GROMACS .gro file of C-alpha atoms in nm:
model
  287
    1MET     CA    1   0.000   0.000   0.000
    2ASN     CA    2   0.145   0.340  -0.099
    3GLN     CA    3   0.176   0.629   0.144
    4GLN     CA    4  -0.123   0.824   0.010
    5LYS     CA    5  -0.354   0.524   0.043
    6GLN     CA    6  -0.224   0.472   0.396
    7ILE     CA    7  -0.307   0.832   0.487
    8ASN     CA    8  -0.658   0.808   0.336
    9LEU     CA    9  -0.722   0.480   0.519
   10PHE     CA   10  -0.616   0.612   0.859
   11VAL     CA   11  -0.802   0.943   0.818
   12CYS     CA   12  -1.125   0.755   0.732
   13LEU     CA   13  -1.065   0.518   1.023
   14SER     CA   14  -1.003   0.819   1.249
   15ILE     CA   15  -1.341   0.970   1.151
   16LEU     CA   16  -1.520   0.642   1.227
   17VAL     CA   17  -1.340   0.591   1.559
   18ASN     CA   18  -1.406   0.952   1.669
   19PHE     CA   19  -1.777   0.910   1.593
   20LEU     CA   20  -1.799   0.587   1.795
   21LEU     CA   21  -1.593   0.732   2.082
   22ALA     CA   22  -1.801   1.050   2.093
   23ALA     CA   23  -2.124   0.849   2.114
   24GLY     CA   24  -1.977   0.622   2.381
   25LYS     CA   25  -1.830   0.904   2.591
   26ILE     CA   26  -2.149   1.113   2.591
   27SER     CA   27  -2.365   0.807   2.669
   28PHE     CA   28  -2.140   0.696   2.955
   29GLY     CA   29  -2.106   1.054   3.077
   30LEU     CA   30  -2.483   1.107   3.093
   31SER     CA   31  -2.557   0.773   3.257
   32GLY     CA   32  -2.253   0.789   3.485
   33HIS     CA   33  -2.302   1.157   3.589
   34SER     CA   34  -1.955   1.264   3.465
   35PHE     CA   35  -1.923   1.612   3.314
   36ALA     CA   36  -1.555   1.547   3.233
   37LEU     CA   37  -1.658   1.252   3.018
   38ILE     CA   38  -1.939   1.448   2.846
   39ALA     CA   39  -1.693   1.731   2.771
   40ASP     CA   40  -1.449   1.473   2.638
   41GLY     CA   41  -1.724   1.336   2.412
   42LEU     CA   42  -1.798   1.681   2.273
   43GLU     CA   43  -1.430   1.721   2.191
   44SER     CA   44  -1.441   1.389   2.002
   45LEU     CA   45  -1.730   1.527   1.795
   46ALA     CA   46  -1.509   1.825   1.707
   47ASP     CA   47  -1.234   1.577   1.616
   48ILE     CA   48  -1.459   1.443   1.338
   49GLY     CA   49  -1.459   1.790   1.182
   50SER     CA   50  -1.083   1.818   1.221
   51SER     CA   51  -1.030   1.478   1.055
   52LEU     CA   52  -1.241   1.594   0.758
   53LEU     CA   53  -1.027   1.910   0.739
   54VAL     CA   54  -0.715   1.694   0.742
   55TRP     CA   55  -0.847   1.482   0.457
   56PHE     CA   56  -0.947   1.782   0.243
   57GLY     CA   57  -0.620   1.964   0.321
   58ILE     CA   58  -0.409   1.668   0.209
   59LYS     CA   59  -0.617   1.603  -0.105
   60ILE     CA   60  -0.605   1.968  -0.214
   61SER     CA   61  -0.232   2.007  -0.139
   62GLN     CA   62  -0.153   1.718  -0.375
   63ILE     CA   63  -0.335   1.865  -0.678
   64PRO     CA   64  -0.071   1.930  -0.950
   65PRO     CA   65   0.017   2.288  -1.054
   66ASP     CA   66  -0.219   2.461  -1.298
   67PRO     CA   67  -0.222   2.802  -1.476
   68ASP     CA   68  -0.388   2.968  -1.174
   69HIS     CA   69  -0.157   2.795  -0.924
   70PRO     CA   70   0.183   2.756  -1.097
   71PHE     CA   71   0.352   2.658  -0.769
   72GLY     CA   72   0.089   2.394  -0.685
   73HIS     CA   73  -0.166   2.378  -0.404
   74GLY     CA   74   0.071   2.295  -0.118
   75LYS     CA   75  -0.047   2.585   0.099
   76ALA     CA   76  -0.370   2.392   0.163
   77ASP     CA   77  -0.172   2.177   0.408
   78PRO     CA   78  -0.065   2.454   0.655
   79ILE     CA   79  -0.403   2.630   0.614
   80ALA     CA   80  -0.580   2.309   0.716
   81ALA     CA   81  -0.332   2.261   1.003
   82PHE     CA   82  -0.394   2.619   1.122
   83THR     CA   83  -0.773   2.565   1.106
   84VAL     CA   84  -0.749   2.235   1.297
   85SER     CA   85  -0.540   2.407   1.567
   86ILE     CA   86  -0.792   2.691   1.602
   87LEU     CA   87  -1.076   2.438   1.623
   88LEU     CA   88  -0.892   2.253   1.898
   89LEU     CA   89  -0.838   2.582   2.080
   90LEU     CA   90  -1.208   2.674   2.066
   91CYS     CA   91  -1.312   2.328   2.190
   92THR     CA   92  -1.070   2.364   2.480
   93LEU     CA   93  -1.213   2.702   2.581
   94PHE     CA   94  -1.567   2.560   2.568
   95VAL     CA   95  -1.471   2.265   2.790
   96ALA     CA   96  -1.292   2.492   3.040
   97ILE     CA   97  -1.584   2.739   3.068
   98GLU     CA   98  -1.843   2.462   3.114
   99ALA     CA   99  -1.624   2.283   3.369
  100ILE     CA  100  -1.582   2.603   3.573
  101LYS     CA  101  -1.959   2.656   3.568
  102ASN     CA  102  -2.011   2.298   3.683
  103LEU     CA  103  -1.798   2.354   3.995
  104TRP     CA  104  -2.091   2.529   4.164
  105VAL     CA  105  -2.363   2.294   4.042
  106SER     CA  106  -2.481   2.013   4.268
  107THR     CA  107  -2.448   1.686   4.076
  108PRO     CA  108  -2.447   1.315   4.173
  109LEU     CA  109  -2.115   1.136   4.215
  110PRO     CA  110  -1.979   0.986   3.890
  111SER     CA  111  -2.024   0.610   3.849
  112LEU     CA  112  -1.727   0.377   3.889
  113TYR     CA  113  -1.826   0.162   3.589
  114THR     CA  114  -1.717   0.438   3.351
  115LEU     CA  115  -1.347   0.388   3.438
  116PRO     CA  116  -1.272   0.074   3.227
  117ALA     CA  117  -1.430   0.238   2.921
  118ILE     CA  118  -1.221   0.552   2.969
  119GLY     CA  119  -0.903   0.345   3.009
  120MET     CA  120  -0.971   0.179   2.673
  121ILE     CA  121  -1.031   0.520   2.511
  122VAL     CA  122  -0.693   0.649   2.635
  123ILE     CA  123  -0.515   0.349   2.480
  124ILE     CA  124  -0.697   0.383   2.145
  125LYS     CA  125  -0.624   0.756   2.121
  126GLU     CA  126  -0.258   0.711   2.210
  127ILE     CA  127  -0.225   0.452   1.930
  128PHE     CA  128  -0.381   0.696   1.680
  129TYR     CA  129  -0.148   0.973   1.804
  130ARG     CA  130   0.158   0.760   1.730
  131ILE     CA  131   0.029   0.653   1.386
  132PHE     CA  132  -0.050   1.008   1.269
  133LYS     CA  133   0.268   1.152   1.418
  134LYS     CA  134   0.478   0.900   1.223
  135LEU     CA  135   0.282   0.970   0.901
  136GLY     CA  136   0.326   1.345   0.953
  137GLU     CA  137   0.701   1.315   1.010
  138ASN     CA  138   0.749   1.080   0.712
  139THR     CA  139   0.556   1.305   0.471
  140GLY     CA  140   0.645   1.646   0.621
  141SER     CA  141   0.273   1.726   0.648
  142LEU     CA  142   0.188   1.982   0.917
  143VAL     CA  143  -0.181   1.895   0.908
  144LEU     CA  144  -0.109   1.529   0.994
  145CYS     CA  145   0.115   1.641   1.281
  146ALA     CA  146  -0.162   1.873   1.404
  147ASP     CA  147  -0.416   1.593   1.383
  148SER     CA  148  -0.183   1.362   1.576
  149TRP     CA  149  -0.190   1.613   1.863
  150HIS     CA  150  -0.567   1.619   1.836
  151HIS     CA  151  -0.558   1.249   1.922
  152ARG     CA  152  -0.299   1.304   2.198
  153SER     CA  153  -0.511   1.584   2.349
  154ASP     CA  154  -0.810   1.350   2.345
  155ALA     CA  155  -0.600   1.093   2.532
  156PHE     CA  156  -0.504   1.361   2.787
  157SER     CA  157  -0.862   1.474   2.841
  158SER     CA  158  -0.979   1.112   2.878
  159LEU     CA  159  -0.701   1.044   3.127
  160ALA     CA  160  -0.801   1.356   3.322
  161ALA     CA  161  -1.163   1.233   3.322
  162PHE     CA  162  -1.042   0.894   3.450
  163LEU     CA  163  -0.851   1.054   3.738
  164GLY     CA  164  -1.137   1.294   3.819
  165ILE     CA  165  -1.396   1.017   3.835
  166PHE     CA  166  -1.165   0.794   4.040
  167ILE     CA  167  -1.095   1.070   4.294
  168ALA     CA  168  -1.462   1.172   4.309
  169VAL     CA  169  -1.577   0.813   4.371
  170THR     CA  170  -1.308   0.723   4.626
  171THR     CA  171  -1.309   1.050   4.823
  172GLY     CA  172  -1.664   1.177   4.770
  173LEU     CA  173  -1.530   1.505   4.627
  174LYS     CA  174  -1.783   1.579   4.351
  175GLN     CA  175  -1.582   1.874   4.217
  176ALA     CA  176  -1.287   1.645   4.129
  177ASP     CA  177  -1.457   1.558   3.799
  178SER     CA  178  -1.484   1.923   3.693
  179ILE     CA  179  -1.135   2.005   3.822
  180ALA     CA  180  -1.000   1.722   3.606
  181ALA     CA  181  -1.179   1.867   3.303
  182ILE     CA  182  -1.024   2.210   3.373
  183LEU     CA  183  -0.671   2.066   3.407
  184SER     CA  184  -0.721   1.872   3.083
  185ALA     CA  185  -0.834   2.193   2.908
  186ILE     CA  186  -0.519   2.375   3.026
  187ILE     CA  187  -0.295   2.101   2.884
  188ILE     CA  188  -0.480   2.095   2.551
  189PHE     CA  189  -0.477   2.479   2.533
  190TRP     CA  190  -0.099   2.481   2.573
  191ASN     CA  191  -0.057   2.222   2.296
  192SER     CA  192  -0.294   2.418   2.068
  193ILE     CA  193  -0.076   2.729   2.095
  194HIS     CA  194   0.232   2.527   1.997
  195LEU     CA  195   0.049   2.373   1.700
  196ILE     CA  196  -0.056   2.709   1.558
  197ARG     CA  197   0.298   2.848   1.529
  198PRO     CA  198   0.453   2.609   1.267
  199SER     CA  199   0.148   2.623   1.039
  200PHE     CA  200   0.144   3.005   1.059
  201LEU     CA  201   0.518   3.020   0.981
  202GLU     CA  202   0.474   2.794   0.678
  203MET     CA  203   0.190   3.012   0.546
  204MET     CA  204   0.430   3.308   0.579
  205ASP     CA  205   0.694   3.121   0.370
  206THR     CA  206   0.939   3.111   0.661
  207ALA     CA  207   1.267   2.947   0.557
  208PRO     CA  208   1.337   2.597   0.689
  209SER     CA  209   1.622   2.529   0.931
  210LYS     CA  210   1.984   2.606   0.842
  211ASN     CA  211   2.054   2.234   0.865
  212ILE     CA  212   1.816   2.164   0.573
  213GLU     CA  213   1.966   2.450   0.371
  214GLN     CA  214   2.319   2.318   0.428
  215LYS     CA  215   2.220   1.968   0.315
  216ILE     CA  216   2.074   2.114  -0.006
  217ARG     CA  217   2.388   2.321  -0.067
  218ASN     CA  218   2.604   2.011  -0.021
  219ILE     CA  219   2.397   1.811  -0.272
  220ALA     CA  220   2.417   2.090  -0.533
  221GLU     CA  221   2.793   2.136  -0.487
  222GLU     CA  222   2.851   1.768  -0.569
  223VAL     CA  223   2.755   1.833  -0.934
  224PRO     CA  224   3.068   1.853  -1.158
  225GLY     CA  225   3.133   2.210  -1.273
  226VAL     CA  226   2.973   2.375  -0.969
  227ILE     CA  227   3.227   2.593  -0.790
  228LYS     CA  228   3.006   2.722  -0.513
  229ILE     CA  229   2.643   2.790  -0.419
  230GLU     CA  230   2.597   3.165  -0.374
  231LYS     CA  231   2.232   3.192  -0.266
  232CYS     CA  232   1.980   2.931  -0.164
  233ARG     CA  233   1.625   3.047  -0.088
  234ILE     CA  234   1.390   2.774   0.026
  235ARG     CA  235   1.024   2.762   0.125
  236LYS     CA  236   0.798   2.475   0.218
  237SER     CA  237   0.479   2.410   0.023
  238GLY     CA  238   0.267   2.121   0.142
  239GLN     CA  239   0.485   1.814   0.177
  240GLY     CA  240   0.763   1.940  -0.053
  241LEU     CA  241   1.018   2.220  -0.086
  242LEU     CA  242   1.039   2.493  -0.350
  243MET     CA  243   1.362   2.690  -0.401
  244ASP     CA  244   1.570   2.941  -0.594
  245ILE     CA  245   1.940   2.857  -0.606
  246HIS     CA  246   2.232   3.061  -0.743
  247VAL     CA  247   2.504   2.832  -0.882
  248MET     CA  248   2.854   2.972  -0.942
  249VAL     CA  249   3.041   2.821  -1.240
  250SER     CA  250   3.353   2.913  -1.436
  251GLY     CA  251   3.312   3.232  -1.638
  252SER     CA  252   3.491   3.072  -1.934
  253LEU     CA  253   3.205   2.826  -1.996
  254THR     CA  254   2.965   2.876  -2.285
  255VAL     CA  255   2.599   2.956  -2.221
  256ARG     CA  256   2.507   2.601  -2.328
  257GLU     CA  257   2.762   2.444  -2.086
  258GLY     CA  258   2.636   2.658  -1.797
  259HIS     CA  259   2.280   2.566  -1.889
  260ILE     CA  260   2.365   2.193  -1.881
  261ILE     CA  261   2.523   2.228  -1.534
  262GLY     CA  262   2.212   2.411  -1.413
  263HIS     CA  263   1.989   2.126  -1.534
  264LYS     CA  264   2.213   1.871  -1.363
  265VAL     CA  265   2.185   2.063  -1.035
  266LYS     CA  266   1.805   2.071  -1.062
  267ASP     CA  267   1.781   1.702  -1.150
  268LYS     CA  268   2.009   1.600  -0.864
  269LEU     CA  269   1.815   1.808  -0.611
  270CYS     CA  270   1.474   1.681  -0.728
  271ALA     CA  271   1.603   1.320  -0.716
  272SER     CA  272   1.741   1.364  -0.362
  273PRO     CA  273   1.557   1.240  -0.048
  274MET     CA  274   1.493   1.603   0.055
  275ASN     CA  275   1.143   1.598  -0.104
  276ILE     CA  276   1.217   1.891  -0.337
  277THR     CA  277   0.936   1.951  -0.586
  278ASP     CA  278   1.074   2.240  -0.793
  279VAL     CA  279   1.401   2.431  -0.832
  280VAL     CA  280   1.479   2.754  -1.016
  281VAL     CA  281   1.853   2.760  -1.096
  282HIS     CA  282   2.036   3.087  -1.168
  283ILE     CA  283   2.389   3.054  -1.312
  284GLU     CA  284   2.653   3.301  -1.188
  285PRO     CA  285   2.996   3.325  -1.363
  286VAL     CA  286   3.316   3.326  -1.157
  287GLU     CA  287   3.601   3.519  -1.323
   0.00000   0.00000   0.00000
């Protein structure tokens, strides 16, 4: 199975799992008198929307260049990642506000039978976090990395619900359930802020790390006839890199010879494991 089919499969599976988990959490939360679990279920419903955004973002980002989008549609990936992060942030604020309100509401103690179900949810969500994180790192997709943290945040909130219910049942402290929901919201809020930054930077065409630039320079300088790389401007678009590179060659070469070297540099960079999708090569003569 190729990588794209893998991504589509896991995104569709994520939507199905989030739907089932949301239904289960809300049902158990209502019957077991746990606001933390109900809030967790509402977040899982929001996760369905985020998974759909992930799917659309990836599909759009892989559409080939056209006359209206000569550099491709790669920006759909960070835009989707940014939207997913904002959605996660809004869900977190909703959970925190409702949990704070619930601190002063008299409610029955949560039921102990909800704990095994929550434990299973934590395990499932942690597995999905690891799968999407690996896919995001392998493809360089910000939206997959953002979605992986959506699953990790769900695991955190479920774990907080588990602890809140356990403390409430064993100590009789009814507010423990709501306090757990608030602590979970704080953790998820902090992760949301960190998720927003890389997607925003990519939308602003922020250059990748110096380490990546140096690797690209080294690859280009291996081409026979290249004396030095003068400039190397790189930006990320979707899962690939776009760049302008200034290649210094001997000034005694003919235009045709310099042109051939430029093509060799482009071909070598595009064939490298750096996931480079397009290169504009500018030849500079060295006297």
